[in-house]
Short mmCIF file of C-alpha atoms in Angstrom, two decimals:
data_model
loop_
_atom_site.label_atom_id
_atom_site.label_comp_id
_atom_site.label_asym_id
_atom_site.label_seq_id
_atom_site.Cartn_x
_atom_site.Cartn_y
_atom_site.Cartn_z
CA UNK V 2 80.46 55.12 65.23
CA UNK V 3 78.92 51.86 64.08
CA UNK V 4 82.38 50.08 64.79
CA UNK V 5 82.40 51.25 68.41
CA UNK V 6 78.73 49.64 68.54
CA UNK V 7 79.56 45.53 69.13
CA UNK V 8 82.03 46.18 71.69
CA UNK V 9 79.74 47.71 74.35
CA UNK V 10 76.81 45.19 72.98
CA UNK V 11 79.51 42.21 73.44
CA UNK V 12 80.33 43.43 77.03
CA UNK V 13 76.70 43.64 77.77
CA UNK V 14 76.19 40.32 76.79
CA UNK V 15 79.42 38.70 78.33
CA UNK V 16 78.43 40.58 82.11
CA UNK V 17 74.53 40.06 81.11
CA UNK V 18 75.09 36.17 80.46
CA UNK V 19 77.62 35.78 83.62
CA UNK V 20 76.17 37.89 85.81
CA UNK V 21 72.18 38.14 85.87
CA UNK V 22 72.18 34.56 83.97
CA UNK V 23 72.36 31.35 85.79
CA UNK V 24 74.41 29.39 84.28
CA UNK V 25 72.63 25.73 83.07
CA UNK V 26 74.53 23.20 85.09
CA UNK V 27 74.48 19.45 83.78
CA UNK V 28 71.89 17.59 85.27
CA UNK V 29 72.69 14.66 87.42
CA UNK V 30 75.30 12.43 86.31
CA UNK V 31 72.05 9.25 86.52
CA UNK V 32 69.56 11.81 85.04
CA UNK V 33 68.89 12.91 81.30
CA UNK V 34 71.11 14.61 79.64
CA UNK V 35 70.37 18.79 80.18
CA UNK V 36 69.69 18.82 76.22
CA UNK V 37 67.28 16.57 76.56
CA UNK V 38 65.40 18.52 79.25
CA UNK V 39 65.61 21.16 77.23
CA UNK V 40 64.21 19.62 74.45
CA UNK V 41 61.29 18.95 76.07
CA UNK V 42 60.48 21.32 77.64
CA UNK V 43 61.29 24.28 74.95
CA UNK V 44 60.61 22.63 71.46
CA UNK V 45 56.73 23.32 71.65
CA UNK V 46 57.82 26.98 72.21
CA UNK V 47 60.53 27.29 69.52
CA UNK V 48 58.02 25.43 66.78
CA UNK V 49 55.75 28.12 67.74
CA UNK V 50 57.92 30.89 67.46
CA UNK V 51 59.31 29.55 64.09
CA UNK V 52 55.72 28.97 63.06
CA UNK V 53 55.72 32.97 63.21
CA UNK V 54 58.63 33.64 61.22
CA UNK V 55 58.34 31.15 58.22
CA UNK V 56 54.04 30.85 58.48
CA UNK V 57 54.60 27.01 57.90
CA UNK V 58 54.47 24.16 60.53
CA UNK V 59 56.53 21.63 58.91
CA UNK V 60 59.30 24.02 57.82
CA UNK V 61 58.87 25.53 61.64
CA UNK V 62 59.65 21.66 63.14
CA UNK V 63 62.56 21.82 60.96
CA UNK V 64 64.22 24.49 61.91
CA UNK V 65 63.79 23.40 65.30
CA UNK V 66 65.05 19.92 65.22
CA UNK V 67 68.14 21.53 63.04
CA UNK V 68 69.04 24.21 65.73
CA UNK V 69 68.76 21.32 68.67
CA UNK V 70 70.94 18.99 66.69
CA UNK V 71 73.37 22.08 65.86
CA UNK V 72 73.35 22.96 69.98
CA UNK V 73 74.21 19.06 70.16
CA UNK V 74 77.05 18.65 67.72
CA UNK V 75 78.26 21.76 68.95
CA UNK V 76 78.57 21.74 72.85
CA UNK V 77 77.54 18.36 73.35
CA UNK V 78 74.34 17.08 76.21
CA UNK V 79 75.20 18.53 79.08
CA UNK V 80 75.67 22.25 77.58
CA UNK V 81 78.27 23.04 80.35
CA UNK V 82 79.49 25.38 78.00
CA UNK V 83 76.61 27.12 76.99
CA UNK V 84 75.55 30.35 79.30
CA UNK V 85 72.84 30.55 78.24
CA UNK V 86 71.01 27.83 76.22
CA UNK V 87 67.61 29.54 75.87
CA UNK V 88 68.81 32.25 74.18
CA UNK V 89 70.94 30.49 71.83
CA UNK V 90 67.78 28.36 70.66
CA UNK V 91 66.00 31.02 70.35
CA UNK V 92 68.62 33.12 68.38
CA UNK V 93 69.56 30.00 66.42
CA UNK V 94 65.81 29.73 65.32
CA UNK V 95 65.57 33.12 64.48
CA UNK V 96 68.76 32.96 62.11
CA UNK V 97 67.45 29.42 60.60
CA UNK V 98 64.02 30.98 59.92
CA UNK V 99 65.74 34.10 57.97
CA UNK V 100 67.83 31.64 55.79
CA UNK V 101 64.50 29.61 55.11
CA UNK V 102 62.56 32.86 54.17
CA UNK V 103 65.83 33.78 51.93
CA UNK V 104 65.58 30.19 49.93
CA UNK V 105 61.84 30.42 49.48
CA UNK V 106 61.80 33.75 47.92
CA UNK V 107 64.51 33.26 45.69
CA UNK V 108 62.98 29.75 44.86
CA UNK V 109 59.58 31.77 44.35
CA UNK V 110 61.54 34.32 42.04
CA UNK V 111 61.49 31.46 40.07
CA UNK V 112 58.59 29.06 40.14
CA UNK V 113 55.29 29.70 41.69
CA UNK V 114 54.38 28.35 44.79
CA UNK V 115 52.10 25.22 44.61
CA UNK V 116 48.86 25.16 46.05
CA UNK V 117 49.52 23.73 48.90
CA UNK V 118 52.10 25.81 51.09
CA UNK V 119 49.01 27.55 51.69
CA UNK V 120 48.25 27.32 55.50
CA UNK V 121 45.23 24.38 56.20
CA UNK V 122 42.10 25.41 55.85
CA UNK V 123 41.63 24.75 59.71
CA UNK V 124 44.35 26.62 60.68
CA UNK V 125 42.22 29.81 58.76
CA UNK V 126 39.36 28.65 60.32
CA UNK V 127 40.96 29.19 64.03
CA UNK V 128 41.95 32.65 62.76
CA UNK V 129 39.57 35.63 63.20
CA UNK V 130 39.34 38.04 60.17
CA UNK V 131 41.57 40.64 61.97
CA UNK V 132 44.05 38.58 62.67
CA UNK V 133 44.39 36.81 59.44
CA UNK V 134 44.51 40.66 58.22
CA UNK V 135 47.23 41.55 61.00
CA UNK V 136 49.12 38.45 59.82
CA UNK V 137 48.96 39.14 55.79
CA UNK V 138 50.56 42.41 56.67
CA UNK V 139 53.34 41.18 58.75
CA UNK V 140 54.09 39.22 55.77
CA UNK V 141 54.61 42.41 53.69
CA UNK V 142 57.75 43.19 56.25
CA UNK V 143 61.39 42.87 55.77
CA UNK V 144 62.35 39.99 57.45
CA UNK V 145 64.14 42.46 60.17
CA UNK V 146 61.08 43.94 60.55
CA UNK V 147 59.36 40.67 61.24
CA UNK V 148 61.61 39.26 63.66
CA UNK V 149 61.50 42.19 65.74
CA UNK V 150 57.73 42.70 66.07
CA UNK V 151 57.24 38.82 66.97
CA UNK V 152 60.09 38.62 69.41
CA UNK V 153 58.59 41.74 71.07
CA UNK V 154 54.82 41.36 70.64
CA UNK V 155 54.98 37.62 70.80
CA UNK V 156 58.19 36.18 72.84
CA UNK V 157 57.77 39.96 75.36
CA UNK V 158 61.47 40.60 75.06
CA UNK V 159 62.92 43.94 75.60
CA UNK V 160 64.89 45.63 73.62
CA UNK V 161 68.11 44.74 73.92
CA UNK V 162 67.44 41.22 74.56
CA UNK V 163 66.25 41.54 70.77
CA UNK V 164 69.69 42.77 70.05
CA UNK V 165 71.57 40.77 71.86
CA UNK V 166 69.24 37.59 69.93
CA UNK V 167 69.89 39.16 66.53
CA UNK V 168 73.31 40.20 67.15
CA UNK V 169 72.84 44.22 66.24
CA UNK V 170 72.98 46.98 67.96
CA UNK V 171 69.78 48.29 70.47
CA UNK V 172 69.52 51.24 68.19
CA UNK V 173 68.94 49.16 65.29
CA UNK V 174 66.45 47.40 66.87
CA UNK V 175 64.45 50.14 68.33
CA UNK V 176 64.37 51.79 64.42
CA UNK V 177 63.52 48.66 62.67
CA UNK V 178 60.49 48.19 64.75
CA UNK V 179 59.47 51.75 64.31
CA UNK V 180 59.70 51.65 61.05
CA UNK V 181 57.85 48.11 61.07
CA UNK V 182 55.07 49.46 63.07
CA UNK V 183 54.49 52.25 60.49
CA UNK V 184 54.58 49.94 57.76
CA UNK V 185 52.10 48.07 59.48
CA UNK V 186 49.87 50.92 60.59
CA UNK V 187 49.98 51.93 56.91
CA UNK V 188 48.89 48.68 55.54
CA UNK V 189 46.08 47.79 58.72
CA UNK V 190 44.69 51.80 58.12
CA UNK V 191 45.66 52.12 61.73
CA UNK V 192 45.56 56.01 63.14
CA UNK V 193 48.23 56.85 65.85
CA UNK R 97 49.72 50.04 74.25
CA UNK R 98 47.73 51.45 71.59
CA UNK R 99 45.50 49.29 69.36
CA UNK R 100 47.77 48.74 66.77
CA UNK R 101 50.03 46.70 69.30
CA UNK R 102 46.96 45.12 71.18
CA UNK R 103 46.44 43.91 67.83
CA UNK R 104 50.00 42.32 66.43
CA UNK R 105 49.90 40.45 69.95
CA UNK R 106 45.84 39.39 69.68
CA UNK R 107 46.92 38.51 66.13
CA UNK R 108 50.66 37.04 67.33
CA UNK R 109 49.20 35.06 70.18
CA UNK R 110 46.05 33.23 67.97
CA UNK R 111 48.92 32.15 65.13
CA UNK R 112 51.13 30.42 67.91
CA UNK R 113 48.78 28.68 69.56
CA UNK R 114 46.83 27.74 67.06
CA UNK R 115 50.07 24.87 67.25
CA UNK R 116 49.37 22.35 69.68
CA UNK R 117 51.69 19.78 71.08
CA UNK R 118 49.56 17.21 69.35
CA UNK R 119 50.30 18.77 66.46
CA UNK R 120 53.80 18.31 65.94
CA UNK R 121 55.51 15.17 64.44
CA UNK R 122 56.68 12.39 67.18
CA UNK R 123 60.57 13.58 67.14
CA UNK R 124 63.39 12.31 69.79
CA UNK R 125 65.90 14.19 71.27
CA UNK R 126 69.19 14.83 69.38
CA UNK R 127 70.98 12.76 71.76
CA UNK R 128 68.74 9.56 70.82
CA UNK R 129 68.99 10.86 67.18
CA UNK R 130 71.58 9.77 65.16
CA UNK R 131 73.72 12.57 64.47
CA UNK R 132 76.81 12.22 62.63
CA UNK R 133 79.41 14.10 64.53
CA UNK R 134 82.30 15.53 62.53
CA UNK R 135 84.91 13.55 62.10
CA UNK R 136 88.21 14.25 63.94
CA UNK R 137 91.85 12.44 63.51
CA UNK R 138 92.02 10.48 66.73
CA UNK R 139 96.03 12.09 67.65
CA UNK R 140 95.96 15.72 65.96
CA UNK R 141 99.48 15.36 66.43
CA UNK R 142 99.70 12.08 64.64
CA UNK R 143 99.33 14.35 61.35
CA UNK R 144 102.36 16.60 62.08
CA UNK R 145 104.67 14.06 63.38
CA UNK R 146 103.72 12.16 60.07
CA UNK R 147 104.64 15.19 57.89
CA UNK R 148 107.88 15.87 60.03
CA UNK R 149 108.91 12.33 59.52
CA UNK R 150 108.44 12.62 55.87
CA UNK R 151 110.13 16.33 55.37
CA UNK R 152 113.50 14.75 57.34
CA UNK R 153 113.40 11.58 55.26
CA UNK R 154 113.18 13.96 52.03
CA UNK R 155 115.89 16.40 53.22
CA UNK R 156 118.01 13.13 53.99
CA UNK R 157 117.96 11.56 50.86
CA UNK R 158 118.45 14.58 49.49
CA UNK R 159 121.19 15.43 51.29
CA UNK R 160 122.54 11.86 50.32
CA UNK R 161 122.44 12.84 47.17
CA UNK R 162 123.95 16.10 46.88
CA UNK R 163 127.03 15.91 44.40
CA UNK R 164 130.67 15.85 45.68
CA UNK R 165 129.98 14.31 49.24
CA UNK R 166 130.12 10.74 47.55
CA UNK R 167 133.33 11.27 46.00
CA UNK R 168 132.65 11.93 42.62
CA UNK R 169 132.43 15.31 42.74
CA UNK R 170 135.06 17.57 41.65
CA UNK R 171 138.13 16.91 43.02
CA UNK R 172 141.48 19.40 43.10
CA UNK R 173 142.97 19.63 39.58
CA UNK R 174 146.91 18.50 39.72
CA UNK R 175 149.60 20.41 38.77
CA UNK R 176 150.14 20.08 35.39
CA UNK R 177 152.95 19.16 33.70
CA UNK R 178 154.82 22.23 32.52
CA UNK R 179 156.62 22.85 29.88
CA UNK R 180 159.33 25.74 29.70
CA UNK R 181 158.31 28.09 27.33
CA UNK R 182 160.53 29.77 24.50
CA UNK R 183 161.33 32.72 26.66
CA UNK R 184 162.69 30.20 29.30
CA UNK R 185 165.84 31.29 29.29
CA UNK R 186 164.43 33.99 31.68
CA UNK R 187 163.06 31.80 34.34
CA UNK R 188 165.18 30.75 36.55
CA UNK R 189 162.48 27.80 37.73
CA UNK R 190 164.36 24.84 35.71
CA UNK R 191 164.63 22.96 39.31
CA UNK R 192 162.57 19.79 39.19
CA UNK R 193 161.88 20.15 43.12
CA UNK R 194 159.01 19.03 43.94
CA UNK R 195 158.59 21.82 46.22
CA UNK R 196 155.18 23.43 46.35
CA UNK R 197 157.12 26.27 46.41
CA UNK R 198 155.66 29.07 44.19
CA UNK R 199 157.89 29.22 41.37
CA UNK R 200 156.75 31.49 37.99
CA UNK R 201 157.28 28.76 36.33
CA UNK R 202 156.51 25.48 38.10
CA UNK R 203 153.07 25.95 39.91
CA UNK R 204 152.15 23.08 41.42
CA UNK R 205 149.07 25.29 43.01
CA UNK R 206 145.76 24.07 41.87
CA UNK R 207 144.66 26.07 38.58
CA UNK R 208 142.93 25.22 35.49
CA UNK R 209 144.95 22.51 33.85
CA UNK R 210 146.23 23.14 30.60
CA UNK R 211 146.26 20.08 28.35
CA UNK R 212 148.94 18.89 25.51
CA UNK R 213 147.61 22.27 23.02
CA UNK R 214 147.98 24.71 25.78
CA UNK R 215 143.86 25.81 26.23
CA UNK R 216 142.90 25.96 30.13
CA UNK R 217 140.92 21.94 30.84
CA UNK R 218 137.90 22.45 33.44
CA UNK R 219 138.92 19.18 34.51
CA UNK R 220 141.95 16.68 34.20
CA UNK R 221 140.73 13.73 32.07
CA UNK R 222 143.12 11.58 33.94
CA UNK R 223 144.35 11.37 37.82
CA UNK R 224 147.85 12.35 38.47
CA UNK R 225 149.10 9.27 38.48
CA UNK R 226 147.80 8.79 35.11
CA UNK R 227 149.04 12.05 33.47
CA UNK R 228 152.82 10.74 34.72
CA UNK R 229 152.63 8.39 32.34
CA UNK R 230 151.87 10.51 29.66
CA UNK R 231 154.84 11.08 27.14
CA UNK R 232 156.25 14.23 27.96
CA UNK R 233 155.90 17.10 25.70
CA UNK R 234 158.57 17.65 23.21
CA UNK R 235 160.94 20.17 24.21
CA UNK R 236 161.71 23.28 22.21
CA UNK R 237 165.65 23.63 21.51
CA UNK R 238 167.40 25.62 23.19
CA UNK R 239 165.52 24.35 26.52
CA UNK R 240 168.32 23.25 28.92
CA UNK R 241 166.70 20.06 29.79
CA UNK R 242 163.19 18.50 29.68
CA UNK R 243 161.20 19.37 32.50
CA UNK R 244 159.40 16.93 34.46
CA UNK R 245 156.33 17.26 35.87
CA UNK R 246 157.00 17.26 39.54
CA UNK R 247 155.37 14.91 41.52
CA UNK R 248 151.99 16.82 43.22
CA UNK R 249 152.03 17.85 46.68
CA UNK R 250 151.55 15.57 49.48
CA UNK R 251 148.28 17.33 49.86
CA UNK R 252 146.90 16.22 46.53
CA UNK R 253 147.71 12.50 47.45
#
């Protein structure tokens, strides 16, 4: 059963990105370079949505630049090849995020974090006391977990746009965030 | 939505945009950006023709090299030079014909040579011309005459 589950999710995607997708055509041949645009106009977005995964802004701007220069090396500036560029940013920040959380907790299994990968004082000061509490539990998540409640509650995908981002199956998606939501309704003292 | 979602996206939303543009670092596109692009051969068929060229070269020489196509290799024994045994008197092959005819006792087919004490020779230590001038073995008595090694076929050179 779970190897008849990518082939429907790959046909989905194929007839999802051809069909109900425009595909990004290469700007004009004076113009910028379609990357470009893109860069522009999306890395603001993608820092903030990496900013959600990994909690840290300079380690978020990574990521970003990383998966804009991979997009770049790997279908060039005009992205004629790409169906759907958005959505491979966004996927390729969500898989550069999960390697980052991987290195720094095996690099905290081992030494302490310093003092100052703490988030800035500021940025706690912009932070009401619920929301610094709703954040400190979504830390306590599985990274799974945590990419599915921000691209639903924060990025307002649906649920198989999740799984088509994260490459798994719509079922897996709609258990990881129910078990993420009780997790978090455990840990918050939330009441259904 | 109940609260618990109201919440995660209150609490979602504040954490994003508490990151302004002004906040990021100045960065440039990755199209300004120096990016080292993997390098490729410039023909990918530049490699293969390459390793063809080198595989026929290798069989060639090879090839070249092989024993018995230069000449030395091993080349048809002659006939030996026979020499009528004690029980001669029953072979009627005392005819010094140089016929490649097959006689019991003159075989002028190609078989091991048998030197001067009789034990089979892998190879003649001498070309045919050379073993003519070889003193011919003494004849028992009783032998009607000395047999002479007949000449080798025309085949043998």
């Amino acid at each position: 059963m779970i190897l008849a589950i990518p082939l429907p999710s790959l046909l989905l995607r194929r007839l999802r990105s051809s069909v109900s997708t425009p595909v990004r055509r290469p700007s004009a041949p004076d113009g910028p370079p379609a990357i470009n645009e893109l860069y522009h106009a999306r890395r603001l977005g993608l820092v903030r949505l990496a900013v959600l995964m990994v909690d840290d802004l300079a380690t978020a701007e990574d990521i970003v630049q990383d998966v804009f220069a991979a997009l770049y090396r790997r279908h060039g500036a005009d992205l004629r090849t790409v169906a759907d560029p958005e959505a491979y940013l966004t996927s390729g920040v969500m898989n550069a995020a999960r390697s980052a959380l991987r290195r720094r907790r095996t690099a905290r299994a081992y030494v302490p974090p310093p003092a100052g990968t703490a988030p800035a004082a500021e940025e706690q000061m912009l932070l009401a006391d619920g929301d610094r509490e709703v954040l400190g539990a979504l830390g306590e998540l599985t990274v799974r977990q945590r990419q599915v409640v921000v691209l639903r509650y924060w990025s307002e995908l649906s649920e198989q746009e999740i799984a088509d981002v994260l490459h798994v199956s719509r079922g897996t998606v709609k258990s990881t965030a129910s078990r993420a939501l009780t997790i978090l309704r455990g840990l918050l003292g939330e009441r259904r | 939505m109940t609260n618990l979602e109201a919440r995660l996206r209150a609490a979602l939303s504040a954490r994003a945009l508490s990151v302004s543009a002004d906040d990021l670092q100045p960065a440039v596109p990755p199209t300004l950006a120096t990016v080292p692009k993997p390098r490729r051969l410039a023909w990918p068929w530049a490699g293969a023709l390459a390793g063809g060229v080198a595989v026929a070269l290798v069989a060639g020489f090879v090839a070249a090299r092989l024993p018995g196509d230069d000449g030395t290799g091993p080349a048809p024994n002659p006939p030996a030079a026979t020499v009528p045994s004690q029980q001669s008197s029953s072979s009627p092959s005392s005819s010094p014909e140089a016929s490649p005819g097959i006689s019991p006792g003159v075989s002028p087919e190609p078989g091991p040579a048998r030197g001067s004490d009789g034990l089979p020779k892998g190879r003649p230590e001498a070309s045919p011309g050379s073993a003519r001038s070889h003193p011919p073995v003494p004849v028992s008595p009783g032998a009607p005459e000395p047999s002479t090694a007949p000449s080798p076929p025309a085949a043998f050179g």
